[in-house]
Structures are given as C-alpha cells and as structure tokens.
CSV table of C-alpha atoms and ligand atoms in Angstrom, one decimal:
chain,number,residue,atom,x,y,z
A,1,UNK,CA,11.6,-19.1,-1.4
A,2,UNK,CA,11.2,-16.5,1.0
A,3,UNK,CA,10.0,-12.9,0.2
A,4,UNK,CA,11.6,-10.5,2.8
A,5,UNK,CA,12.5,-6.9,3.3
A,6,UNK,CA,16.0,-5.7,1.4
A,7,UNK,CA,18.9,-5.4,3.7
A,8,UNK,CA,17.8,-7.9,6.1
A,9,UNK,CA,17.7,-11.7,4.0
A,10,UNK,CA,21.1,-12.6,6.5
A,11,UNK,CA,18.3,-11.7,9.4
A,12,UNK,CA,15.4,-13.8,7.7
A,13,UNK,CA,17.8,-16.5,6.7
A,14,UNK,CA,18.9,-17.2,10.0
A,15,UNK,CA,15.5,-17.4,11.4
A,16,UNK,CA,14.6,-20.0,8.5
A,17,UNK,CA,17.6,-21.8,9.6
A,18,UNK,CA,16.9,-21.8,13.4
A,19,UNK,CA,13.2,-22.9,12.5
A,20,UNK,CA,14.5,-26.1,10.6
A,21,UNK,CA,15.5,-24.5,6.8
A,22,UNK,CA,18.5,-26.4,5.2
A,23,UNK,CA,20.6,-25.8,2.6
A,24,UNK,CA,20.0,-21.8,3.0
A,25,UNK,CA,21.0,-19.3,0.2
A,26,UNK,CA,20.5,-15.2,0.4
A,27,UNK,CA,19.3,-13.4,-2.9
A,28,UNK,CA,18.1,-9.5,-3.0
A,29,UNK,CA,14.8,-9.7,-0.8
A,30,UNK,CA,14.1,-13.1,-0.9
A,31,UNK,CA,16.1,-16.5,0.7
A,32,UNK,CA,16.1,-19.6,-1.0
A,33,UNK,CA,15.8,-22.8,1.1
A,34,UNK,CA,15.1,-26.4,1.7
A,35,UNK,CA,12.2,-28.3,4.1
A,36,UNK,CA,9.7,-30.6,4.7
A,37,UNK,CA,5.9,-29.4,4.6
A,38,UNK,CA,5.6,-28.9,7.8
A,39,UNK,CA,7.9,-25.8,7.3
A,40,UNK,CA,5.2,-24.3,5.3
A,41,UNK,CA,3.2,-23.6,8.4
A,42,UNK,CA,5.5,-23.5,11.1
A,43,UNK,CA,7.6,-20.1,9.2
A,44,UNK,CA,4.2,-18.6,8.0
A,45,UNK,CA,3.0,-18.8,12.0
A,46,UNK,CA,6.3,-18.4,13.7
A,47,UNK,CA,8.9,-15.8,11.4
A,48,UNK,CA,8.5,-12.6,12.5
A,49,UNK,CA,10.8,-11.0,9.5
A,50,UNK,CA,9.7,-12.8,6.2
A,51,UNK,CA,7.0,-11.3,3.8
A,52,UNK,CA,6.0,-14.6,2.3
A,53,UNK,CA,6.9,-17.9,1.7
A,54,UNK,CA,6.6,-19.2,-2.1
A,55,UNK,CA,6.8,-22.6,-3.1
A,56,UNK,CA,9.1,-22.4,-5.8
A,57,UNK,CA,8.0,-24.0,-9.0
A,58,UNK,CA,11.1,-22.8,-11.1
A,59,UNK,CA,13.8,-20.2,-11.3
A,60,UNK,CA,15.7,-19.2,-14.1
A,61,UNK,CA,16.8,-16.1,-16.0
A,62,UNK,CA,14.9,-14.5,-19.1
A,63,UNK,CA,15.2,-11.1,-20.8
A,64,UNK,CA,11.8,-10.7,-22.7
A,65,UNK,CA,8.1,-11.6,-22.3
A,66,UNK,CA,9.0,-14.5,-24.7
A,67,UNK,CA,11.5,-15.9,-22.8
A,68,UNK,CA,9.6,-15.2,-19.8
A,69,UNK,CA,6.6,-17.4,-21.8
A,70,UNK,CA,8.6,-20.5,-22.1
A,71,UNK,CA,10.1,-20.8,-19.1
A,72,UNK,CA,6.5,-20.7,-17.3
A,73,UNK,CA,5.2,-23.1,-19.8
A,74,UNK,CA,8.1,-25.6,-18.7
A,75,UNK,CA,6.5,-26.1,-15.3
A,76,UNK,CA,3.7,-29.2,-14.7
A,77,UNK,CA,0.8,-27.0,-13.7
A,78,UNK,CA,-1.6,-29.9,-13.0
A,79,UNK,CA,-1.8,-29.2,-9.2
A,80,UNK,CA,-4.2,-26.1,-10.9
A,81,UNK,CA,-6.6,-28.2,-12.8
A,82,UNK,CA,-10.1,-27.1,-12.5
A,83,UNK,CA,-9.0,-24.8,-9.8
A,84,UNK,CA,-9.7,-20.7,-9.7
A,85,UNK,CA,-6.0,-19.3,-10.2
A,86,UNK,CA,-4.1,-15.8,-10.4
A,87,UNK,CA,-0.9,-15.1,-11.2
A,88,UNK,CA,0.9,-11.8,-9.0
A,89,UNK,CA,4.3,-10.7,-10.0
A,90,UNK,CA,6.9,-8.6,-8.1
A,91,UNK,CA,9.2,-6.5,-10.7
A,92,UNK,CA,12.7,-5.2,-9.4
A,93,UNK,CA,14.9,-3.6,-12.1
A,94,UNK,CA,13.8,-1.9,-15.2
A,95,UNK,CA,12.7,-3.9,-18.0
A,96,UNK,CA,10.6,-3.1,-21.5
A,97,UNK,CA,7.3,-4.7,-19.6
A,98,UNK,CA,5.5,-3.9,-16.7
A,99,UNK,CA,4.1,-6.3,-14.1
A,100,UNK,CA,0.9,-7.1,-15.3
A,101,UNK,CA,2.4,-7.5,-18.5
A,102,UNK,CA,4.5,-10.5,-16.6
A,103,UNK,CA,1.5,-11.7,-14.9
A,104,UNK,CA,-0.4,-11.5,-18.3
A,105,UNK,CA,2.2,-13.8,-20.2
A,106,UNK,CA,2.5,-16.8,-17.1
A,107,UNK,CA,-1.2,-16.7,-16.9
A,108,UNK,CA,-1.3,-17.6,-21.0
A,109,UNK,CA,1.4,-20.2,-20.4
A,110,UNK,CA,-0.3,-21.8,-17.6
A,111,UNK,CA,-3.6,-21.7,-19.6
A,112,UNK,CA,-1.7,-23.4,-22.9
A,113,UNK,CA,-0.1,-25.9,-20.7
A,114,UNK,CA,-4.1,-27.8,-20.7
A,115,UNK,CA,-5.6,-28.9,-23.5
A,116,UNK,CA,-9.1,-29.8,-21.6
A,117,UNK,CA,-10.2,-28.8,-18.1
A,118,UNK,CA,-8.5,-25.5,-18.1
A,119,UNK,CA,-8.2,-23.9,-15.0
A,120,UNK,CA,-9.8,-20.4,-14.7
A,121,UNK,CA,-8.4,-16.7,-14.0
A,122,UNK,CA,-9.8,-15.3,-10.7
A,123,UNK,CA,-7.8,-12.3,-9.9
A,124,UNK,CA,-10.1,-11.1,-7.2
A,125,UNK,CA,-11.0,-14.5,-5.4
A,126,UNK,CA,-8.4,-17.1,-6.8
A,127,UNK,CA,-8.2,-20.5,-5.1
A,128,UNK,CA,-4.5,-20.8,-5.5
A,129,UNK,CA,-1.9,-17.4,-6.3
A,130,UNK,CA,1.0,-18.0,-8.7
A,131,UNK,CA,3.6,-16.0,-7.6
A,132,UNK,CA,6.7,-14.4,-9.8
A,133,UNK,CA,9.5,-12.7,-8.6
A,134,UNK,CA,11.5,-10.8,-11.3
A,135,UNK,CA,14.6,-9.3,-10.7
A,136,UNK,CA,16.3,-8.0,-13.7
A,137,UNK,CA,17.0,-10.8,-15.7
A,138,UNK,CA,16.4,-13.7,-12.9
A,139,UNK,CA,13.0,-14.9,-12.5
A,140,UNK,CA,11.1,-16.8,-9.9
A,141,UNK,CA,7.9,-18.4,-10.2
A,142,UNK,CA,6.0,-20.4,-7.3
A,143,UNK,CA,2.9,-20.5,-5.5
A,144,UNK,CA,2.1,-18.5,-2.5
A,145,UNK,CA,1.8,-20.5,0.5
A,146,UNK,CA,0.9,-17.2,2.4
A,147,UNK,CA,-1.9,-14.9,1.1
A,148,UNK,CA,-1.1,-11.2,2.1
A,149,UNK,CA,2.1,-10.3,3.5
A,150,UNK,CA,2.9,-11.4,6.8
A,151,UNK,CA,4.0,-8.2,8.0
A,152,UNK,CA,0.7,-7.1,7.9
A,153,UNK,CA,0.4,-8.6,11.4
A,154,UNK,CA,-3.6,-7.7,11.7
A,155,UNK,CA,-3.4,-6.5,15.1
A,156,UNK,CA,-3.2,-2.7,14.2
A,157,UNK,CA,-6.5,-1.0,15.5
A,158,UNK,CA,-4.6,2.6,15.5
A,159,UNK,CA,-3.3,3.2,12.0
A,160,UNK,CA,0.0,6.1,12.6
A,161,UNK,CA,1.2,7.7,9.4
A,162,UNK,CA,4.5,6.8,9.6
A,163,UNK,CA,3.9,3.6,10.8
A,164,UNK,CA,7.2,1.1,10.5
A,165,UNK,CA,7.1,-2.6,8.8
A,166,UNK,CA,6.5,-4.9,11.5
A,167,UNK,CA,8.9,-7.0,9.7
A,168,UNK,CA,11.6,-4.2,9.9
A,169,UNK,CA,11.2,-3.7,13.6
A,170,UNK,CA,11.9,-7.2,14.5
A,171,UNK,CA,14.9,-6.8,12.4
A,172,UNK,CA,16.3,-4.0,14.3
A,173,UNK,CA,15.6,-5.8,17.4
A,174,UNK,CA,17.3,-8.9,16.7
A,175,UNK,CA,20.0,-6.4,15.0
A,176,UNK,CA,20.5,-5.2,19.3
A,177,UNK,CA,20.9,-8.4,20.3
A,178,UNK,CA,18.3,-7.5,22.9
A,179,UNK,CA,18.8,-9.7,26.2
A,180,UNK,CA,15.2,-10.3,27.2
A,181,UNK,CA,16.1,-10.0,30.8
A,182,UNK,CA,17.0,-6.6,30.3
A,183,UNK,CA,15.5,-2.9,30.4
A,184,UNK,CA,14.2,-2.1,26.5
A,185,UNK,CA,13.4,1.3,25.3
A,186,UNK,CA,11.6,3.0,22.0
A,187,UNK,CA,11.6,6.7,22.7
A,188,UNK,CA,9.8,7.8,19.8
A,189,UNK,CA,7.2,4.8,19.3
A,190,UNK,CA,4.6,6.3,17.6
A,191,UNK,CA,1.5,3.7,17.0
A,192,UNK,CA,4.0,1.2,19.1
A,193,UNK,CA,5.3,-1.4,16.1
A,194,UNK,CA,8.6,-1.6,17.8
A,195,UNK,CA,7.6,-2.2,21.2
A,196,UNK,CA,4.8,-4.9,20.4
A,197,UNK,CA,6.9,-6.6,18.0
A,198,UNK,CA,9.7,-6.7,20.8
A,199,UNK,CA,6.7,-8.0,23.5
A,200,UNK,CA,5.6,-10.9,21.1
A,201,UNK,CA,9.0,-12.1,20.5
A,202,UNK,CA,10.1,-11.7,23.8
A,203,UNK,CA,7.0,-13.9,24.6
A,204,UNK,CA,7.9,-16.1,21.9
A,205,UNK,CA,3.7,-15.5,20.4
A,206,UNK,CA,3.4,-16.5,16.9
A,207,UNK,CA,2.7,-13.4,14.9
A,208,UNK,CA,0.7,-15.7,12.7
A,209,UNK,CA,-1.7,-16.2,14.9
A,210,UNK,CA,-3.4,-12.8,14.4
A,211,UNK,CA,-4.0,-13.8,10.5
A,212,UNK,CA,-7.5,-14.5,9.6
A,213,UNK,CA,-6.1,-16.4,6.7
A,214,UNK,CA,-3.2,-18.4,5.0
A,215,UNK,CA,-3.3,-18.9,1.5
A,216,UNK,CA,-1.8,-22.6,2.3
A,217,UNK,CA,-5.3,-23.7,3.4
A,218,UNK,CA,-6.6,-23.9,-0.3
A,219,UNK,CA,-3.4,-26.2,-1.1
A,220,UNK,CA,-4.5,-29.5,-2.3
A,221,UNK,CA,-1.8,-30.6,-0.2
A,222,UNK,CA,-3.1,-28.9,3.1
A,223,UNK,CA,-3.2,-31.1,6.2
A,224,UNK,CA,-5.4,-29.8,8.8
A,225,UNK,CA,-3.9,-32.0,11.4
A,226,UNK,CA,0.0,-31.0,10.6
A,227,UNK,CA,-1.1,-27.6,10.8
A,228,UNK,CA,-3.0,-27.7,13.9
A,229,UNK,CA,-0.2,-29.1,15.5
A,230,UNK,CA,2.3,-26.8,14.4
A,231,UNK,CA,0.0,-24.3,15.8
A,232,UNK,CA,-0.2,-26.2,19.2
A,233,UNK,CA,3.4,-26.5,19.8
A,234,UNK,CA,4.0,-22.5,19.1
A,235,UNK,CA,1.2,-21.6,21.7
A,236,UNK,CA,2.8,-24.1,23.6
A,237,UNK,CA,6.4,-22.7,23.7
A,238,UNK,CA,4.8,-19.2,24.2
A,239,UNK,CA,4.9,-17.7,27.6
A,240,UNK,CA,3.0,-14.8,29.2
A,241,UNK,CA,5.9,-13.0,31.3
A,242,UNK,CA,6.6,-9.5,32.2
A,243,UNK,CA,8.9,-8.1,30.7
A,244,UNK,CA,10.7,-4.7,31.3
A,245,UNK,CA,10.0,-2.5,27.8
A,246,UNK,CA,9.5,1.2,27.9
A,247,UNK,CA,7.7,3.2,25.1
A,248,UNK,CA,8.1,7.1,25.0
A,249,UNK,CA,5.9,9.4,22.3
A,250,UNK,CA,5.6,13.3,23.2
A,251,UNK,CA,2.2,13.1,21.1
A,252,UNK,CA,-1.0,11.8,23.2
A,253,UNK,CA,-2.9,11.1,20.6
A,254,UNK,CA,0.2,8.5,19.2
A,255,UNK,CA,0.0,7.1,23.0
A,256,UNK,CA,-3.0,6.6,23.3
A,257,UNK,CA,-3.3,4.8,19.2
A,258,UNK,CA,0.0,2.6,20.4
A,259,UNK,CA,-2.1,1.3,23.8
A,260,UNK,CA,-5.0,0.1,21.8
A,261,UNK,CA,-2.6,-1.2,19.2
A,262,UNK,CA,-0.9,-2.9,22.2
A,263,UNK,CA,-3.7,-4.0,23.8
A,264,UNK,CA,-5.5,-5.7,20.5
A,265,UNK,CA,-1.9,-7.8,20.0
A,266,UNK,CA,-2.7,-9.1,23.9
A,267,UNK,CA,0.7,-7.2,25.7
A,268,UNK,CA,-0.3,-4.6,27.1
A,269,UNK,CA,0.6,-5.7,30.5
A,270,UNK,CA,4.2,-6.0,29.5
A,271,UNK,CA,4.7,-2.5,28.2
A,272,UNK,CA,4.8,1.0,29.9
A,273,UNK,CA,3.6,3.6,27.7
A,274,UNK,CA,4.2,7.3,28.4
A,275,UNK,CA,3.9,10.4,26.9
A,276,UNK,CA,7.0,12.1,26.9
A,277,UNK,CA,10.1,14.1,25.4
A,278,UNK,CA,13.3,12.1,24.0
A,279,UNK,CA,15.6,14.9,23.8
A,280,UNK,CA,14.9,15.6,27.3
A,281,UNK,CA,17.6,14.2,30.0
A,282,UNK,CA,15.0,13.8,32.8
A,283,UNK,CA,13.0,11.8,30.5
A,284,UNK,CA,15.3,8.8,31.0
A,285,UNK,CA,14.8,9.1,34.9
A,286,UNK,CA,14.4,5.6,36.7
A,287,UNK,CA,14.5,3.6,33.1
A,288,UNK,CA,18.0,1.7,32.8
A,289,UNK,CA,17.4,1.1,29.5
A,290,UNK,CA,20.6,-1.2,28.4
A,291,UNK,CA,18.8,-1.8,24.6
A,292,UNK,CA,17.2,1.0,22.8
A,293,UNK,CA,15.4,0.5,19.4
A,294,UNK,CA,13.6,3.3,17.7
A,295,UNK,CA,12.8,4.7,14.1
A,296,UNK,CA,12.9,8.4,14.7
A,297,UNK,CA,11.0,10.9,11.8
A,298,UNK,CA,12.9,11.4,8.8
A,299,UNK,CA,11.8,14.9,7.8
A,300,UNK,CA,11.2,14.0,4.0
A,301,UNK,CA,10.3,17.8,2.6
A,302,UNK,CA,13.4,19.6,2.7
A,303,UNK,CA,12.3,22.7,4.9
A,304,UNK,CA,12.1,20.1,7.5
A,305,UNK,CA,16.0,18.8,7.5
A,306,UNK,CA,16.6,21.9,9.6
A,307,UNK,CA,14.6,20.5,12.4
A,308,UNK,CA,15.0,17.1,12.3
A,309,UNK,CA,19.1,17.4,12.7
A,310,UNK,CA,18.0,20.0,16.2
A,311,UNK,CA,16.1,16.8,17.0
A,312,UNK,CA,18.5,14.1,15.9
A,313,UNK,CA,21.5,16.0,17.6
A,314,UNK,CA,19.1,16.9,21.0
A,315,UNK,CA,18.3,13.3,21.2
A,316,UNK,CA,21.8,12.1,21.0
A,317,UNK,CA,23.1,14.4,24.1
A,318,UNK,CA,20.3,13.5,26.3
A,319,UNK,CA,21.2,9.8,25.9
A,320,UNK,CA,25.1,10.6,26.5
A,321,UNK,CA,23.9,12.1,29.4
A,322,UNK,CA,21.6,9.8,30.5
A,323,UNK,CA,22.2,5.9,29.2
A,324,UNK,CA,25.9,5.7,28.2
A,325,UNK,CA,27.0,2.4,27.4
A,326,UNK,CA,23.7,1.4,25.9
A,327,UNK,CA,22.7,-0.1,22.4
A,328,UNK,CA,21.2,1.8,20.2
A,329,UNK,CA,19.6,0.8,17.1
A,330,UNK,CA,18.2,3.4,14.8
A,331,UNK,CA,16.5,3.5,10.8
A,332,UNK,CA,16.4,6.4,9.6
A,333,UNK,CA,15.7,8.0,5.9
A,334,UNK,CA,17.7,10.9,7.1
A,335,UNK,CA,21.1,9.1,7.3
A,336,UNK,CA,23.3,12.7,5.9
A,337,UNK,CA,21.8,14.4,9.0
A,338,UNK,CA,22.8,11.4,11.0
A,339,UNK,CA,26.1,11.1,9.3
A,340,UNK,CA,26.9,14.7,10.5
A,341,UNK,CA,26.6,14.0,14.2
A,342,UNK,CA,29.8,12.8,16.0
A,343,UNK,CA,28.6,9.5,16.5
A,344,UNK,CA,30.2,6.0,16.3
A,345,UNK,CA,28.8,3.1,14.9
A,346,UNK,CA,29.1,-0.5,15.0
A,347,UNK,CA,27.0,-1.8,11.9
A,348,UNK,CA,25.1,0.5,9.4
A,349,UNK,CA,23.2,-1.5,7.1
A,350,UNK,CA,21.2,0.0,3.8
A,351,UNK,CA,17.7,-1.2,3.8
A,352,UNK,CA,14.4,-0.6,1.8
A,353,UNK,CA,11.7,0.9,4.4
A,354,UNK,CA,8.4,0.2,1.6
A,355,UNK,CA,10.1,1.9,-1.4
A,356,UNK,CA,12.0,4.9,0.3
A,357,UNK,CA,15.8,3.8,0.9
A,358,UNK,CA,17.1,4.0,4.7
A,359,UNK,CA,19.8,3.1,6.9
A,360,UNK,CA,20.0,1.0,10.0
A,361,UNK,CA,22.5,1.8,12.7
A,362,UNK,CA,23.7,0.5,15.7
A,363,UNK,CA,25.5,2.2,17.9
A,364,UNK,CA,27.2,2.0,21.3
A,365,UNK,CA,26.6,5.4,22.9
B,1,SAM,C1,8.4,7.7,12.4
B,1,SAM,S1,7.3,7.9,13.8
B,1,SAM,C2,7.4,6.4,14.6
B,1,SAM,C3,6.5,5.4,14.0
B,1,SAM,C4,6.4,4.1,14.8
B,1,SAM,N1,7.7,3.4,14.7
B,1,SAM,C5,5.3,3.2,14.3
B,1,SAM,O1,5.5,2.2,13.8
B,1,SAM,O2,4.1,3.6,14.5
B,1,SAM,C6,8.3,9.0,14.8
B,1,SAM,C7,7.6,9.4,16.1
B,1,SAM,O3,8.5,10.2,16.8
B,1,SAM,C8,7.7,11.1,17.6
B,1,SAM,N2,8.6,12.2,18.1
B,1,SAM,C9,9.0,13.2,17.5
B,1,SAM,N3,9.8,14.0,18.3
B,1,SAM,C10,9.8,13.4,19.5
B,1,SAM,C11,10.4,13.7,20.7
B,1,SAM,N4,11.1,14.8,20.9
B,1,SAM,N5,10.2,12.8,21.8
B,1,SAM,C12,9.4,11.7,21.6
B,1,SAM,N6,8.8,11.4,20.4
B,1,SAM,C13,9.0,12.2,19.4
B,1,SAM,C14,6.6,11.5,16.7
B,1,SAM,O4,5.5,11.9,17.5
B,1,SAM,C15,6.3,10.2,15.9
B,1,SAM,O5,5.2,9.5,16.4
C-alpha cells in the first residue's frame, strides 16, 4: 500500500503501474498494489507523487479499539522478534479514539502476540515502524518500507512559508501533460518546488536520491545488492539535458531562496529564474511558454480575498494577452474567487494541500 496525497491516487497509481505494480486498486490517499521486492526500492527511489510505501500486513474494517485489538493480534509478528519497534497511525474520519490511542492498542497486540523474547517499544529510534492507516471503519496495518515522507525531498536549503508538497507539484505537472521539449513556466514560484520538481523529472533523477535514509534498510529482508542496483539503473536512465523552464517571483528574497533551493537539488543550469511581475503582459516577453504550472497565494484571512481576486483576475488578462492557447495548471485554496472569473476549464480536481482543502485546474487559455 501506498500513502499518497488526496485527489491524486489515479496520478500515483499510474506511476506504480508504469514502474512494474500489478493488480492496482485506488482507495482515499493511499493505492493498493502488487510486486516483487525489488519494487520496494525502485518506487521509494523513483515515484515522485507517493508519500510512503507500506508493506501491508492486513486490512480489514473495525469500529472500536477492541475490534481494532484483534485484528492486529491476527497478524504473525515474528519478523519483530527481539527487534526495537513503533507503531504510527494515520486517522481519517472521526472516531471515539484518537491516534495514539490506535497506536497504543497495536503496540499491546503485537506485544501479546510473544510469550518470550518480546520485542521492545522505541518510539524515538525504532528498528522497524508499524504502520496503520484508519479511515473510518477500514483499517490498514503494515510496515513502513520508507521512514519519513517522501515528499520531503531533502533538498530544500530555502524554507518559503507557503511552500507547496513536492508530491503535489509533480501531480500538477503530469496533470499538463507537459511535453519536455517544450517552453515551461511557473510565474509565481516562490522557494521553486514546481520548477525543480519539473527539472528532476524532466531529467528523469530519482528524487530518492536526496534521502539520507530509507526505513527499508533495517528490514531483515534488505538486500544491499538489489538495492544498489536499482539505484544504478535510475542514475543510469537519468540524463543531464537542458531544458527550457522559466520561473517568475516579483519577491527577491523568494528568487534568490528558489536558486539555492535549485542549486542544492543539482538543476540549476536548467532553470531561468527571474524576478518579475505575473500580472504584467511584458513579463511574458520572449518566453513561449506552451505549459504553465503554478500555485498562486490563496489569501487565507478574509480582508485579503479582496486582493487576491485583483491578482487572480490581473493574472488571467496578461496571459490572454500574452500566451493564448497555453496550458495552464493551477491549485489554489481560493477556488470561489477563481470560480468567479470567466474562465474555462478542462479538469478541476479537489485535492488536500497538508490539511487545508484546494482545487486543481487546468485550463486552456
Ligand atoms: C503560494 S506561494 C508559491 C510557493 C511555491 N509554490 C513554493 O513551493 O515555494 C505564491 C508566490 O506568489 C508570489 N507572487 C504574488 N504575487 C505575484 C505577482 N504579481 N507576480 C509574481 N509572483 C507573485 C509570492 O511572492 C509567493 O512567493
């Protein structure tokens, strides 16, 4: 089972697929799929939209911290013995418990399931993290072949405070349909997540290769020599090519963060950052920007909604103006400002951007 962001499991299923998953089946934030072990490390190196990967012990559906109880105490937890383990849960829904209180009741079951060479807790350095996903009444519990999120990619140096989920920005660029070949844009870019996601997976890099761990290394299972050459054949199909992506911010001080950021993830040399003004037509100047990906600012606190629909509506007209017929893919917080504007769209999608709920658009403009 796959963790991944909500609204885009069609997006992280196909990737599963096209990196050798069978059998592939889409729940709320996670996909559920088949493979050999080597899929374990090639999907935590290579997928640039999953969160992490679980290997599923069981799944089933219970409604209290009893029923919760005996389904983890079903499981063969041998693989744990005199190993340091914790157990993590993820809670979606609203329930009578909390998450610890899950956490709490798998770690007793796991503990009861020995009579002699118990494994211990270790919530701070554990050698193995059992993982539980519960979703109203369904419940998933594996063990997490990744460690910390994959998302966080480990190559931010410049830390923007709006900064968008690497794993959502390489959903909205494989929402355009980008053609590498052409001109790509993000005229808002902030610390640069869209643009050095869309540089690494134009250059086909791993984005596991900036991790400084996986949790899959502790596995008992773990074969240094699969993994290395998993690793080898993704450098290997990696390229170092130039190409054309643009990146606009009128703040310097975002410009400047998004070229260290850029530089620290090794691509600087494919983008061209500039400090300038998206509602502005002679921004566009010389830049035939065919695909445009961006995640404007949402204006949360309601005296703002004023000024972001000036900006939302300014932005718009400059592009008319400027790159008609290009693709435009857009998340925004904001969607009833957005819904106001005359524009068409081809696909809106509702998505979760941490825990505030956003839209995705594309559009044709
Ligand atoms: C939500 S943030 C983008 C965050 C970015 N995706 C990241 O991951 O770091 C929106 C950005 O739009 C920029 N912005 C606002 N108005 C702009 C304008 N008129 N032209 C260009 N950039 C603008 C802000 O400076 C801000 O950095």
């Amino acid at each position: 089972m796959a963790t991944t962001v909500k609204g885009l499991e069609d997006i992280a299923g196909k990737e599963i697929e096209e990196l050798g998953g069978c059998f592939i089946r889409l729940g709320s934030e996670r996909v559920f799929f088949e493979g050999n072990i080597e899929l374990i490390y090639k999907l935590n190196l290579r997928c640039r939209c999953l969160h992490k990967l679980i290997l599923l012990l069981i799944e089933g559906k219970a409604t209290s911290l009893k029923e919760i109880y005996n389904l983890a105490k079903s499981v063969d937890y041998n693989f744990l013995k005199n190993k340091k383990f914790a157990v993590r849960t993820t809670r979606v829904g609203s329930h009578n418990y909390n998450s610890c209180q899950i956490s709490a009741t798998i770690g007793q079951a796991i503990l009861d399931s020995f009579s002699i060479e118990k494994p211990k807790v270790d919530l701070e350095n554990p050698d193995i993290e059992i993982f539980s996903y519960v979703k109203d009444d369904e419940v998933n519990i594996g063990i997490n072949t990744t460690g910390d999120s994959m998302h966080k990619r480990n190559y931010r140096v410049y830390d923007h405070p709006a900064a968008l989920r690497t794993t959502i920005a390489c959903g909205m660029i494989k929402i355009s349909n980008w053609n590498f070949k052409e001109v790509f844009l993000d005229p808002m870019c902030g610390g640069g997540t869209i643009p050095i996601e869309a540089a690494l997976m134009a250059r086909n890099i791993p984005p596991g290769i900036f991790r400084k761990d996986f949790a899959f290394k502790r596995l008992s299972f773990f074969d240094e020599n699969l993994y290395k050459n998993e690793l080898e054949k993704a450098l290997k199909e990696s390229n170092s090519n130039f190409f054309s992506i643009y990146a606009f911010d009128i703040s310097k001080k975002h410009i400047e963060g998004a070229i260290l950021n850029s530089k620290s993830a090794n691509v600087y040399d494919t983008i061209n950052f500039s400090i300038r003004d998206a509602t502005r037509k002679e921004s566009y100047k010389g830049i035939d920007a065919k695909y445009i990906v961006l995640n404007p600012p949402y204006g949360i606190r309601q005296s703002r909604i004023k000024i972001i629909e000036k900006l939302y509506r300014e932005f718009f007209n400059a592009l008319k103006n400027s790159l008609s017929g290009a693709t435009i893919v857009l998340i925004t917080a904001a969607y009833k400002v957005l819904e106001k504007l005359d524009i068409n769209y081809i696909e809106v999608r509702d998505v979760k951007h941490g825990d505030l709920p956003a839209k995705i658009y594309k559009i044709n403009i």
